[in-house]
Each structure stands twice: as C-alpha cells, then as structure tokens.
Amino acid sequence: MKRLFALSVLLVFGSVAYADYEMSNSEKERYLSWGRQITWGGDFALAVAPNGCYDVASGGTESGMYAVRKKALAQCKKKCKTSACRVMDVNGTSAFIKQRGSSSSSSTASSSKNLIWCVT
C-alpha cells in the first residue's frame, strides 16, 4: 500500500511539473512570415521557453538545420534567461506551428483511493 501511495504521489507531481510551451496564433504567423522572407533559402528555427518567451534563428545555405536549431536554442536561453527552452519548429513544418488555438502541452493529474488518471 505504501508503494502504491508513493507511486501515485510521484505521478501527480511529475505530471503537474510538465511545463507549457505556448505561442499565440499572431506570434506564430509573425514567425512564419519572417521565415518566408529569408531570401537566401536557408533554414530557420524557433525555440520557446515555458514562460512564452521565444527566439528565432536563421542560417545560410551552408549552415544546415542542426546548426540553426542549436543557434535558436542558445539565443532563446540567453534572451529568456532560462535553460528550459525547447526547439519547437524548423522551417515552419512542425505540428506546434500548424496547430491553431491553444498551442500548449499540458497535463492534469488526480488521485482517488487506488485510482490514478493523467490527461495530456
């Protein structure tokens, strides 16, 4: 019984601690518009922090997607003053950018006696 209780506490706090990475539809459109304006045909990437702060990066044709992702992540960490930034898009093709309405990833958890449920 103690193990079940410990497991349920861990599941509750672990799922609630999952951070939201959000951007409004207008910010997504601004990012995509900026990416389309890159005239040299290079890659572009978006990194987002849990508090909604974000930064973008672009590279020349030689830099490639890996370098652009790394640059966007570094710039986001510096600008947003957090190490929790995540690369959410490269070249405007991710599900995160295509999603409209709420773009957050959220979790809710609850426990009742021996029943545990989590919704993501």
C-alpha positions as YAML, in Angstrom:
chain: A
units: angstrom
residues:
- id: 1
  name: MET
  ca: [0.00, 0.00, 0.00]
- id: 2
  name: LYS
  ca: [2.86, 2.37, 0.82]
- id: 3
  name: ARG
  ca: [4.41, 1.71, -2.60]
- id: 4
  name: LEU
  ca: [1.15, 2.49, -4.35]
- id: 5
  name: PHE
  ca: [0.83, 5.74, -2.41]
- id: 6
  name: ALA
  ca: [4.42, 6.71, -3.22]
- id: 7
  name: LEU
  ca: [3.87, 5.91, -6.89]
- id: 8
  name: SER
  ca: [0.67, 7.97, -7.01]
- id: 9
  name: VAL
  ca: [2.39, 10.96, -5.38]
- id: 10
  name: LEU
  ca: [5.25, 10.71, -7.86]
- id: 11
  name: LEU
  ca: [2.84, 10.54, -10.80]
- id: 12
  name: VAL
  ca: [0.83, 13.52, -9.58]
- id: 13
  name: PHE
  ca: [3.81, 15.80, -9.00]
- id: 14
  name: GLY
  ca: [5.66, 14.56, -12.07]
- id: 15
  name: SER
  ca: [2.80, 15.27, -14.43]
- id: 16
  name: VAL
  ca: [1.91, 18.65, -12.93]
- id: 17
  name: ALA
  ca: [5.55, 19.75, -13.21]
- id: 18
  name: TYR
  ca: [5.46, 19.39, -17.01]
- id: 19
  name: ALA
  ca: [5.80, 22.92, -18.38]
- id: 20
  name: ASP
  ca: [3.66, 24.56, -21.04]
- id: 21
  name: TYR
  ca: [5.26, 25.88, -24.20]
- id: 22
  name: GLU
  ca: [2.86, 28.37, -25.74]
- id: 23
  name: MET
  ca: [2.70, 30.92, -28.54]
- id: 24
  name: SER
  ca: [-0.26, 32.92, -29.75]
- id: 25
  name: ASN
  ca: [-1.52, 32.50, -33.29]
- id: 26
  name: SER
  ca: [-0.34, 36.01, -34.17]
- id: 27
  name: GLU
  ca: [3.19, 35.23, -32.91]
- id: 28
  name: LYS
  ca: [3.19, 32.03, -34.99]
- id: 29
  name: GLU
  ca: [2.11, 33.98, -38.07]
- id: 30
  name: ARG
  ca: [4.81, 36.59, -37.44]
- id: 31
  name: TYR
  ca: [7.42, 33.81, -37.16]
- id: 32
  name: LEU
  ca: [6.24, 32.15, -40.39]
- id: 33
  name: SER
  ca: [6.19, 35.48, -42.21]
- id: 34
  name: TRP
  ca: [9.74, 36.19, -41.03]
- id: 35
  name: GLY
  ca: [10.83, 32.72, -42.18]
- id: 36
  name: ARG
  ca: [9.33, 33.23, -45.64]
- id: 37
  name: GLN
  ca: [11.27, 36.48, -46.04]
- id: 38
  name: ILE
  ca: [14.62, 34.75, -45.78]
- id: 39
  name: THR
  ca: [15.83, 35.39, -49.31]
- id: 40
  name: TRP
  ca: [18.92, 33.18, -49.39]
- id: 41
  name: GLY
  ca: [16.93, 29.96, -48.93]
- id: 42
  name: GLY
  ca: [18.49, 28.97, -45.63]
- id: 43
  name: ASP
  ca: [16.89, 27.15, -42.75]
- id: 44
  name: PHE
  ca: [15.18, 28.88, -39.83]
- id: 45
  name: ALA
  ca: [14.19, 27.64, -36.38]
- id: 46
  name: LEU
  ca: [12.11, 28.61, -33.36]
- id: 47
  name: ALA
  ca: [12.93, 27.90, -29.70]
- id: 48
  name: VAL
  ca: [10.35, 28.56, -26.98]
- id: 49
  name: ALA
  ca: [10.65, 28.86, -23.19]
- id: 50
  name: PRO
  ca: [7.93, 27.67, -20.80]
- id: 51
  name: ASN
  ca: [7.04, 31.27, -19.88]
- id: 52
  name: GLY
  ca: [6.14, 32.10, -23.51]
- id: 53
  name: CYS
  ca: [9.40, 33.87, -24.32]
- id: 54
  name: TYR
  ca: [10.92, 32.74, -27.62]
- id: 55
  name: ASP
  ca: [13.67, 33.46, -30.11]
- id: 56
  name: VAL
  ca: [14.34, 32.58, -33.73]
- id: 57
  name: ALA
  ca: [17.45, 31.94, -35.77]
- id: 58
  name: SER
  ca: [18.32, 31.58, -39.41]
- id: 59
  name: GLY
  ca: [21.36, 30.38, -41.25]
- id: 60
  name: GLY
  ca: [22.88, 30.49, -44.68]
- id: 61
  name: THR
  ca: [22.57, 27.64, -47.13]
- id: 62
  name: GLU
  ca: [25.74, 26.02, -45.75]
- id: 63
  name: SER
  ca: [24.75, 26.01, -42.07]
- id: 64
  name: GLY
  ca: [22.04, 23.31, -42.17]
- id: 65
  name: MET
  ca: [19.20, 22.50, -39.84]
- id: 66
  name: TYR
  ca: [21.34, 21.24, -36.95]
- id: 67
  name: ALA
  ca: [23.31, 24.49, -36.74]
- id: 68
  name: VAL
  ca: [20.14, 26.61, -36.94]
- id: 69
  name: ARG
  ca: [18.44, 24.56, -34.19]
- id: 70
  name: LYS
  ca: [21.50, 24.94, -31.98]
- id: 71
  name: LYS
  ca: [21.65, 28.69, -32.63]
- id: 72
  name: ALA
  ca: [17.93, 29.21, -31.88]
- id: 73
  name: LEU
  ca: [18.23, 27.22, -28.66]
- id: 74
  name: ALA
  ca: [21.28, 29.20, -27.48]
- id: 75
  name: GLN
  ca: [19.65, 32.53, -28.32]
- id: 76
  name: CYS
  ca: [16.43, 31.54, -26.51]
- id: 77
  name: LYS
  ca: [18.32, 30.51, -23.38]
- id: 78
  name: LYS
  ca: [20.18, 33.81, -23.37]
- id: 79
  name: LYS
  ca: [17.20, 36.06, -24.19]
- id: 80
  name: CYS
  ca: [14.70, 34.30, -21.91]
- id: 81
  name: LYS
  ca: [17.23, 33.67, -19.13]
- id: 82
  name: THR
  ca: [16.27, 30.01, -18.73]
- id: 83
  name: SER
  ca: [17.77, 26.69, -19.67]
- id: 84
  name: ALA
  ca: [14.30, 25.20, -20.25]
- id: 85
  name: CYS
  ca: [13.99, 26.37, -23.87]
- id: 86
  name: ARG
  ca: [13.00, 23.79, -26.46]
- id: 87
  name: VAL
  ca: [13.27, 23.90, -30.24]
- id: 88
  name: MET
  ca: [9.64, 23.75, -31.35]
- id: 89
  name: ASP
  ca: [9.96, 24.26, -35.11]
- id: 90
  name: VAL
  ca: [12.36, 24.17, -38.04]
- id: 91
  name: ASN
  ca: [11.38, 25.70, -41.38]
- id: 92
  name: GLY
  ca: [7.71, 26.16, -40.40]
- id: 93
  name: THR
  ca: [6.81, 22.49, -40.72]
- id: 94
  name: SER
  ca: [6.12, 21.36, -37.14]
- id: 95
  name: ALA
  ca: [2.78, 20.39, -35.65]
- id: 96
  name: PHE
  ca: [3.38, 23.07, -32.99]
- id: 97
  name: ILE
  ca: [3.32, 25.82, -35.63]
- id: 98
  name: LYS
  ca: [0.45, 24.31, -37.61]
- id: 99
  name: GLN
  ca: [-1.73, 23.97, -34.50]
- id: 100
  name: ARG
  ca: [-4.23, 26.78, -34.05]
- id: 101
  name: GLY
  ca: [-5.92, 27.91, -30.87]
- id: 102
  name: SER
  ca: [-4.13, 26.87, -27.72]
- id: 103
  name: SER
  ca: [-0.69, 25.53, -28.55]
- id: 104
  name: SER
  ca: [0.21, 24.41, -25.09]
- id: 105
  name: SER
  ca: [1.19, 20.97, -23.94]
- id: 106
  name: SER
  ca: [-0.46, 20.50, -20.60]
- id: 107
  name: SER
  ca: [-1.03, 17.77, -18.07]
- id: 108
  name: THR
  ca: [-3.51, 17.31, -15.31]
- id: 109
  name: ALA
  ca: [-3.43, 14.64, -12.69]
- id: 110
  name: SER
  ca: [-5.58, 13.43, -9.85]
- id: 111
  name: SER
  ca: [-5.64, 10.51, -7.48]
- id: 112
  name: SER
  ca: [-8.55, 8.98, -5.62]
- id: 113
  name: LYS
  ca: [-8.03, 5.93, -3.40]
- id: 114
  name: ASN
  ca: [-6.39, 3.39, -5.72]
- id: 115
  name: LEU
  ca: [-7.39, 5.13, -8.97]
- id: 116
  name: ILE
  ca: [-4.86, 7.34, -10.74]
- id: 117
  name: TRP
  ca: [-5.55, 9.16, -14.01]
- id: 118
  name: CYS
  ca: [-3.49, 11.54, -16.08]
- id: 119
  name: VAL
  ca: [-4.59, 13.58, -19.10]
- id: 120
  name: THR
  ca: [-2.14, 15.06, -21.55]
...
